[in-house]
Short mmCIF file of C-alpha atoms and ligand atoms in Angstrom, two decimals:
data_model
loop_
_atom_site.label_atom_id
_atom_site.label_comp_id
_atom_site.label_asym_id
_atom_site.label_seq_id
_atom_site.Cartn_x
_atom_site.Cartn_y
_atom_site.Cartn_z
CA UNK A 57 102.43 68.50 110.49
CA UNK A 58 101.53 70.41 107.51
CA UNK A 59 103.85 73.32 106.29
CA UNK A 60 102.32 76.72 107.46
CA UNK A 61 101.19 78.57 103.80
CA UNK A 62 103.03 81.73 103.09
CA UNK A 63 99.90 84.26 101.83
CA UNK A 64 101.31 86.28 99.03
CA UNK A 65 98.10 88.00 98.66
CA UNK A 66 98.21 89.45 102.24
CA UNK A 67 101.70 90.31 101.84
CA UNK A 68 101.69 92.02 98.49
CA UNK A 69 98.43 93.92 99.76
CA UNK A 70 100.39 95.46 102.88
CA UNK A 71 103.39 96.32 100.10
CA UNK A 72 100.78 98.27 98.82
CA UNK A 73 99.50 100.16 101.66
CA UNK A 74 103.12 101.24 102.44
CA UNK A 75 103.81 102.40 99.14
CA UNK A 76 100.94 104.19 99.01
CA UNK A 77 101.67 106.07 102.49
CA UNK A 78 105.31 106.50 100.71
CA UNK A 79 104.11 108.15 97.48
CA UNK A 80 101.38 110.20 99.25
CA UNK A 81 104.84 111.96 100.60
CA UNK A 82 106.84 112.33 97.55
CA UNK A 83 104.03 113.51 95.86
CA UNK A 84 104.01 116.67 98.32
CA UNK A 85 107.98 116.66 97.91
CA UNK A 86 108.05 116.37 94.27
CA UNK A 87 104.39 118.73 93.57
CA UNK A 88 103.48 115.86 91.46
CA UNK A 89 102.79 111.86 91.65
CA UNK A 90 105.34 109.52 90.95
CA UNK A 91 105.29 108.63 87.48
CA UNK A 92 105.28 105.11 85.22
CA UNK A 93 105.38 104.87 82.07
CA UNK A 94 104.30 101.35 80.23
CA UNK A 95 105.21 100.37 76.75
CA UNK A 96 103.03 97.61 75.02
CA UNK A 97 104.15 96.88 71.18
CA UNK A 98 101.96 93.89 69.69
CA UNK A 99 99.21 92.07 70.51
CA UNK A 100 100.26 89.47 73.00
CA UNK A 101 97.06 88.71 75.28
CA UNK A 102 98.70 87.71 77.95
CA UNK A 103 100.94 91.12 77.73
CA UNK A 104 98.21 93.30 77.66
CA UNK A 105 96.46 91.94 80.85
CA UNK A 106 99.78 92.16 83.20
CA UNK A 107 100.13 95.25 81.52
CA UNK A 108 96.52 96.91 82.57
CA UNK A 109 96.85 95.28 85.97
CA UNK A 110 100.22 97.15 86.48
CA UNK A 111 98.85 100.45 85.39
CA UNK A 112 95.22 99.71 88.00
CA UNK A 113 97.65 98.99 90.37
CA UNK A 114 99.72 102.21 89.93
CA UNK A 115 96.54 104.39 89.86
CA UNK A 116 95.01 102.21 93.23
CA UNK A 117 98.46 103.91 95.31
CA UNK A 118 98.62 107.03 93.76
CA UNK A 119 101.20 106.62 90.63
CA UNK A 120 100.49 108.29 87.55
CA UNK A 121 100.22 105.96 84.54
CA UNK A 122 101.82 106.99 81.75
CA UNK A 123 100.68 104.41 78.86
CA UNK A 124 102.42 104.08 75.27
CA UNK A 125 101.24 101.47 73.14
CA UNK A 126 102.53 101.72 69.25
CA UNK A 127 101.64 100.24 66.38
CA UNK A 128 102.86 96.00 66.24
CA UNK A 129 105.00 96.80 63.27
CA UNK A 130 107.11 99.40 64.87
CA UNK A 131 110.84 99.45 63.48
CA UNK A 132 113.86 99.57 66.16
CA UNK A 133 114.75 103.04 65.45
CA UNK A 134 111.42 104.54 66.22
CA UNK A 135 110.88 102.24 69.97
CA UNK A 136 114.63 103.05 70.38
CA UNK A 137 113.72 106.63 70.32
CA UNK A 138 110.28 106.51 72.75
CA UNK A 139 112.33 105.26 75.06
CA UNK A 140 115.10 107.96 74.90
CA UNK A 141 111.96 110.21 74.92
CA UNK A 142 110.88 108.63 77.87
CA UNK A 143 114.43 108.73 79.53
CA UNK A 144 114.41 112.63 79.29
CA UNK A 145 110.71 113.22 80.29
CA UNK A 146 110.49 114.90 84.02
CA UNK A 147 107.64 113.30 84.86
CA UNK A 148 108.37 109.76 84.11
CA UNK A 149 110.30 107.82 87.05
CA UNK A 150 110.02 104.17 85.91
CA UNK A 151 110.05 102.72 82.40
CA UNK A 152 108.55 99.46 81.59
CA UNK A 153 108.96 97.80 78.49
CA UNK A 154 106.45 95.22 78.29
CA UNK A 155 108.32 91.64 76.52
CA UNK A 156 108.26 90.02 74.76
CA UNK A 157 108.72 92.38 72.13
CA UNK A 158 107.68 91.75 68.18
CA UNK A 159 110.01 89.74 66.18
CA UNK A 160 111.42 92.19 64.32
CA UNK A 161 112.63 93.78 67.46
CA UNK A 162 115.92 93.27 69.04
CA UNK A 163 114.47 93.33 73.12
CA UNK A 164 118.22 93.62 74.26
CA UNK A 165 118.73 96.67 72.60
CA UNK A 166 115.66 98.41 74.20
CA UNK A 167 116.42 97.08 77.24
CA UNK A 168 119.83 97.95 77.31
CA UNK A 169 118.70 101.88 75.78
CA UNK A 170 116.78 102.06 79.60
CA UNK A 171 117.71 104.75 81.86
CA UNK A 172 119.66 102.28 84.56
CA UNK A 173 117.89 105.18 86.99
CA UNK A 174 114.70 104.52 85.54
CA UNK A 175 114.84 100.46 84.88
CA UNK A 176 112.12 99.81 87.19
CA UNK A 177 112.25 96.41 86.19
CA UNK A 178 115.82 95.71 87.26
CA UNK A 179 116.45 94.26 84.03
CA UNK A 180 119.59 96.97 82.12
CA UNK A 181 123.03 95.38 82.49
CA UNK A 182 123.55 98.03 84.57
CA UNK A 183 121.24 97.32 87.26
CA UNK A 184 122.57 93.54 86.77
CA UNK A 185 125.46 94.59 87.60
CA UNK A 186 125.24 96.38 90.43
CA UNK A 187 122.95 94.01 91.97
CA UNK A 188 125.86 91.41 91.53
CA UNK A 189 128.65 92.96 92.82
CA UNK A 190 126.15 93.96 95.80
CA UNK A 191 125.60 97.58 95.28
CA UNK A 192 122.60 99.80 95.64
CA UNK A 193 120.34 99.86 92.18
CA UNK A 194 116.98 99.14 91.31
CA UNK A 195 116.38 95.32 91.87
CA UNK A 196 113.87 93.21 89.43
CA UNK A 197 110.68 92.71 90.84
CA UNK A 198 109.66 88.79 91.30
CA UNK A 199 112.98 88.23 92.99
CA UNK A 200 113.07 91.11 95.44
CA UNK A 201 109.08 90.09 96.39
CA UNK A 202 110.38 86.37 96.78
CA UNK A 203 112.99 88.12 99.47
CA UNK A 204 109.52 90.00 101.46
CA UNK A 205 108.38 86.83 101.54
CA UNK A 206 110.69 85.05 103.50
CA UNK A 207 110.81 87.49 105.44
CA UNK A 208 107.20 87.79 105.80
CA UNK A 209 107.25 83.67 106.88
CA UNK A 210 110.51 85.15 109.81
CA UNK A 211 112.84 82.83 107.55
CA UNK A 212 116.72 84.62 107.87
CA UNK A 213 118.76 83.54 105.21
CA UNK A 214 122.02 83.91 107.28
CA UNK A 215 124.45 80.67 107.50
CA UNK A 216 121.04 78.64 106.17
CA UNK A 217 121.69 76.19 102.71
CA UNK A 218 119.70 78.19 100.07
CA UNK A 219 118.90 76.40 96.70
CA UNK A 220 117.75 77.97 93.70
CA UNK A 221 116.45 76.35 90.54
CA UNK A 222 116.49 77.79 87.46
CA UNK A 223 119.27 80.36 86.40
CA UNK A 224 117.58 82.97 84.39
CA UNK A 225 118.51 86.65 84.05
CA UNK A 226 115.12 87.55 85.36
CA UNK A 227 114.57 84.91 88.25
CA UNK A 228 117.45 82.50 89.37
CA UNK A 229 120.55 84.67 89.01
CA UNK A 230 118.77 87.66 91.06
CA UNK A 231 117.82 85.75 93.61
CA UNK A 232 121.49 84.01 94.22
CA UNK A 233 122.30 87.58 94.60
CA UNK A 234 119.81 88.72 96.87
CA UNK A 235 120.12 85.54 98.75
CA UNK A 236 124.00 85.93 98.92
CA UNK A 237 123.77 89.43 99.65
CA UNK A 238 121.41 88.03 103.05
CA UNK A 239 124.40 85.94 103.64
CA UNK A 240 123.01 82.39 102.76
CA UNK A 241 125.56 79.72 101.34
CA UNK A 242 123.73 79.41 97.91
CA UNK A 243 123.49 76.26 95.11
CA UNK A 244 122.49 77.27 91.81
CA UNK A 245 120.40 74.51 89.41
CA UNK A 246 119.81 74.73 86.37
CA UNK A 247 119.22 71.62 83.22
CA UNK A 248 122.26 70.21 83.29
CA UNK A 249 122.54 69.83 87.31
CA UNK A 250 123.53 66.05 87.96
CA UNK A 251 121.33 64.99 90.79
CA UNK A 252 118.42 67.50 91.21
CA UNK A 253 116.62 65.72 94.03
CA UNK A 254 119.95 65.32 96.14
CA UNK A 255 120.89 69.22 95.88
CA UNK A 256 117.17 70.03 96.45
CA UNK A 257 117.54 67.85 99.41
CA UNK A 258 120.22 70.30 101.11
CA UNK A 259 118.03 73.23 100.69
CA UNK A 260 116.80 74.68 104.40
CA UNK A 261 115.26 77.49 101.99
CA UNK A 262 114.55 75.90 98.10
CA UNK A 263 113.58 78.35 95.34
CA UNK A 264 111.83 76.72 92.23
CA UNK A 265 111.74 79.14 89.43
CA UNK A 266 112.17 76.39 86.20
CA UNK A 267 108.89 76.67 84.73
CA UNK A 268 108.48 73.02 84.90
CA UNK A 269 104.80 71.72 86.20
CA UNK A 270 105.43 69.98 89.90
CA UNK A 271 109.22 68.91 89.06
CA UNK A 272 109.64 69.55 92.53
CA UNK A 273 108.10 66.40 94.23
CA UNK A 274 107.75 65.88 97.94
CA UNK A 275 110.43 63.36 98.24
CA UNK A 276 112.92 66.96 96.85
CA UNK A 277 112.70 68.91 100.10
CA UNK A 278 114.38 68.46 103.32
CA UNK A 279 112.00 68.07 106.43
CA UNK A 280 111.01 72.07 107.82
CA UNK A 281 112.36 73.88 104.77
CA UNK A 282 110.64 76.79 103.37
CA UNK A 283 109.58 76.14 99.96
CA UNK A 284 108.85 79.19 97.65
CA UNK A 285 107.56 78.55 94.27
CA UNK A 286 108.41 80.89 91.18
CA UNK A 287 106.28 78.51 88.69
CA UNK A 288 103.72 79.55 86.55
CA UNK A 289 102.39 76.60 84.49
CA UNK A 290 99.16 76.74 82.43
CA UNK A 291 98.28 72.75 82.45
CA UNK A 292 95.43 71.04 81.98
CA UNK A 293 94.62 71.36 85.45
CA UNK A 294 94.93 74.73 85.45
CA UNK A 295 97.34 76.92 86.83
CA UNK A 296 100.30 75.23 88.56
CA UNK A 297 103.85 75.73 90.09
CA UNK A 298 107.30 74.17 89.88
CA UNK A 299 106.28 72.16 93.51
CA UNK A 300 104.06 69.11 94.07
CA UNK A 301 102.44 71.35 96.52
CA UNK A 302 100.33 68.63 98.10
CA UNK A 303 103.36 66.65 98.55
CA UNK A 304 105.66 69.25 99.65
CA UNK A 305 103.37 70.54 102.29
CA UNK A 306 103.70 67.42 104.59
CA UNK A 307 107.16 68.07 104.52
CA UNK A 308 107.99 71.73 104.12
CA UNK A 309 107.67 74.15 107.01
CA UNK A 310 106.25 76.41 105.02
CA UNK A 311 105.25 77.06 101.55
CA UNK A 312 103.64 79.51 98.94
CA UNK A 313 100.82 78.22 96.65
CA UNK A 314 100.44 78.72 93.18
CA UNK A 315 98.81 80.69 92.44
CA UNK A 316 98.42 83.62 95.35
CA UNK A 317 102.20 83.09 96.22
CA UNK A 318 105.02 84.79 94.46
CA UNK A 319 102.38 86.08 92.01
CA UNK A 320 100.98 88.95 93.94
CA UNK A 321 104.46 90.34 94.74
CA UNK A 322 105.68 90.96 91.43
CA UNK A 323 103.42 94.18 90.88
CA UNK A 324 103.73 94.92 94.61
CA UNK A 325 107.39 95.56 94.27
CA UNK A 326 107.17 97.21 90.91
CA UNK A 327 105.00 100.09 92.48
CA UNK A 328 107.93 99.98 95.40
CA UNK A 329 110.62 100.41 92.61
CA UNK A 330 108.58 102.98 90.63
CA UNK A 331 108.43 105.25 94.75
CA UNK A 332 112.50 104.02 95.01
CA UNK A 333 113.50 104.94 91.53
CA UNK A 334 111.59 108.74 92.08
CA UNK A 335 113.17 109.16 95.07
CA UNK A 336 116.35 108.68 94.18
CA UNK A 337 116.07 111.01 91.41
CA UNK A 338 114.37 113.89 93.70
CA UNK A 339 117.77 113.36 96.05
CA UNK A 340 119.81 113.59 92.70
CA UNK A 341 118.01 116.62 91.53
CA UNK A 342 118.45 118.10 94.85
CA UNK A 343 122.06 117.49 95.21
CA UNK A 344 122.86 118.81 91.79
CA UNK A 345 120.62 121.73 92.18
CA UNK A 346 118.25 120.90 89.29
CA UNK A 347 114.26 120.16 89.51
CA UNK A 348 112.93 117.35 89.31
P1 LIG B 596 113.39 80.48 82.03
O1 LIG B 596 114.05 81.70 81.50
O2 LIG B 596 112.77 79.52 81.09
O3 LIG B 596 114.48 79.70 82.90
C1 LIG B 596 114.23 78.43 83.42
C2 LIG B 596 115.43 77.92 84.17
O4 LIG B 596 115.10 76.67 84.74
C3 LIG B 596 116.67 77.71 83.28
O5 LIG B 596 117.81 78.14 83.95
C4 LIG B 596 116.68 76.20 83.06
O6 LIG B 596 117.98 75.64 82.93
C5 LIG B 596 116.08 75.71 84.36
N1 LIG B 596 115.42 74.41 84.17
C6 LIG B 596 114.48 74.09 83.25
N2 LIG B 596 114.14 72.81 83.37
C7 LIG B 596 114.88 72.30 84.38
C8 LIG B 596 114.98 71.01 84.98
N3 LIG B 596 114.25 69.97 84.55
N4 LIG B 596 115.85 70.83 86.00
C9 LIG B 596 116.60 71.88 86.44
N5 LIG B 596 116.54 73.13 85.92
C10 LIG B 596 115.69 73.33 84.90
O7 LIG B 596 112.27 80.83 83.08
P2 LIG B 596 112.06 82.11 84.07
O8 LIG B 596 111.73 83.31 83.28
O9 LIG B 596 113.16 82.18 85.07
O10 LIG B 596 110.74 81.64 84.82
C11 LIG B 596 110.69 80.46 85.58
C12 LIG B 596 109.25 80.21 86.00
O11 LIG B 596 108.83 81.27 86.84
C13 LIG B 596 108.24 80.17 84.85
O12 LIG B 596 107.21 79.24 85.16
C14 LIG B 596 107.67 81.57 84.84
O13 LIG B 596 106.38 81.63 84.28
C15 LIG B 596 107.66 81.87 86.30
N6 LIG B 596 107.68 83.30 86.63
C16 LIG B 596 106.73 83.75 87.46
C17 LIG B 596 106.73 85.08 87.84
C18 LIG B 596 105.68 85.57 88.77
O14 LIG B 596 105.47 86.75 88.90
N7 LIG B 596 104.99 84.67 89.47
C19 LIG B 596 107.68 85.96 87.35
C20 LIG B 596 108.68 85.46 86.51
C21 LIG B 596 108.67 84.11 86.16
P3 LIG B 596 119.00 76.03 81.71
O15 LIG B 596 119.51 77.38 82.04
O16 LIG B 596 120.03 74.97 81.80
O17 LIG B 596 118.15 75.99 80.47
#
């Protein structure tokens, strides 16, 4: 029987309608809309499009949109300093830096300059490092929407054999902690793993996130396992995940498609950490006696 598809779309679009009831409330607790501030340096095509979507999607919910976009040939010092700018601005609750950044930028530095209370994107060492040890922080986006998905599909992670592929700061290592933290026993891949296909083979729940067109072939996945793929591969046949999703659906249970899976949920969740981050800063503010 073919594996049930997972419908990113319709789950990212009912994110949305809850964090849209959730910031119609803070705005009447805070007397003004959450706030996100985008930074865009250079002319990266691709950049600027997530980056408009992410600001239509703030304004569809309610956000305000706070959009910098200096000059391409910006030195360190002065991006350095929008950001502390943006760090100590009232209204601003989440800071994006758009990367990649300009060559003659150093994109850890600005990263790591991020208000950890503000790193929407999940992305500061601090945030990393809370979300490893397991404590509350503001978790990157693409891996906490791959967790709303399982749980959209009624997959539990607990006691099931989790496999992750790819071991990136922004995909793979996230998600062993999220999955980990949902009590899963989890197998990390990565270039160097010695038989691919057999780990793959143990996975009840098997996340591909290797930006590698279809290395995942049918023959990978155990019988019933849910399948989501992270992959975004502009081929010649167009777009195209990390999964042979043709093949994988006869044996999966279920699956997301690329695209319209994990896509969708990546600005979904952003506009839920942008609401999470200005709440917790309203409670902070409140407990320390200063406004917002
Ligand atoms: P990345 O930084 O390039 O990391 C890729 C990881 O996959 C690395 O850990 C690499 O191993 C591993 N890998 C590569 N080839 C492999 C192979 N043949 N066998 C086993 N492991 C292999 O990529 P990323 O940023 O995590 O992104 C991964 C994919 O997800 C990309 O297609 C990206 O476009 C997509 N993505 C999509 C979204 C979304 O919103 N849909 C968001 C983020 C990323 P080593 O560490 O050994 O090099």
């Amino acid at each position: 029987m073919a594996a049930t598809v997972i419908d990113g779309k319709a789950v990212a679009a009912s994110v949305r309608e809850r964090v849209r009831g959730e910031v119609e409330e803070l705005t009447g607790e805070l007397g003004r809309p959450p706030g996100l501030a985008t930074v865009l340096v250079g002319d990266d095509p691709a950049s600027a499009i997530y980056v408009r979507r992410k600001r239509e999607a703030c304004e569809e919910v309610g956000i305000r949109s706070i959009h910098h976009e200096p000059d391409g040939d910006i030195a360190q010092e002065d991006l350095l300093e929008l950001v502390r700018d943006l760090n100590d601005a009232d209204e601003v609750d989440g800071i994006l830096v758009q990367l990649p950044l300009p060559d003659q930028i150093d994109a850890d530095e600005i990263v790591n300059a991020l208000d950890p209370g503000k790193d929407v994107d999940g992305l500061t060492p601090t945030s990393a490092g809370r979300l490893a040890r397991g404590e509350p922080g503001l978790v990157p986006c693409t891996p906490q929407g791959i967790m709303e998905l399982l749980a959209s599909a009624g997959v539990d992670p607990a006691g099931k054999e989790a496999v992750i592929v790819g071991r990136s700061n922004l995909v793979g290592r996230p998600v062993l902690s999220l999955l980990l933290g949902a009590n899963a026993t989890v197998t990390i891949c990565h270039s160097r793993t010695r038989d691919l296909a057999e780990v793959c083979r143990r996975a009840e729940i098997l996340i591909a996130a290797a930006g590698q067109p279809r290395l995942v072939t049918g023959e990978m996945i155990r019988p019933g396992a849910t399948v989501i793929d992270v992959g975004t591969n502009r081929t010649d046949d167009g777009l195209v995940g990390d999964v042979d999703f043709d093949a994988a659906r006869e044996v999966a249970g279920a699956i997301t498609p690329v695209p319209g899976g994990v896509g969708p949920m990546t600005i979904a969740m952003l506009l839920s950490n942008t609401v999470r981050a200005a709440s917790l800063r309203h409670e902070d503010a409140a407990t320390s006696g200063r406004t917002p």
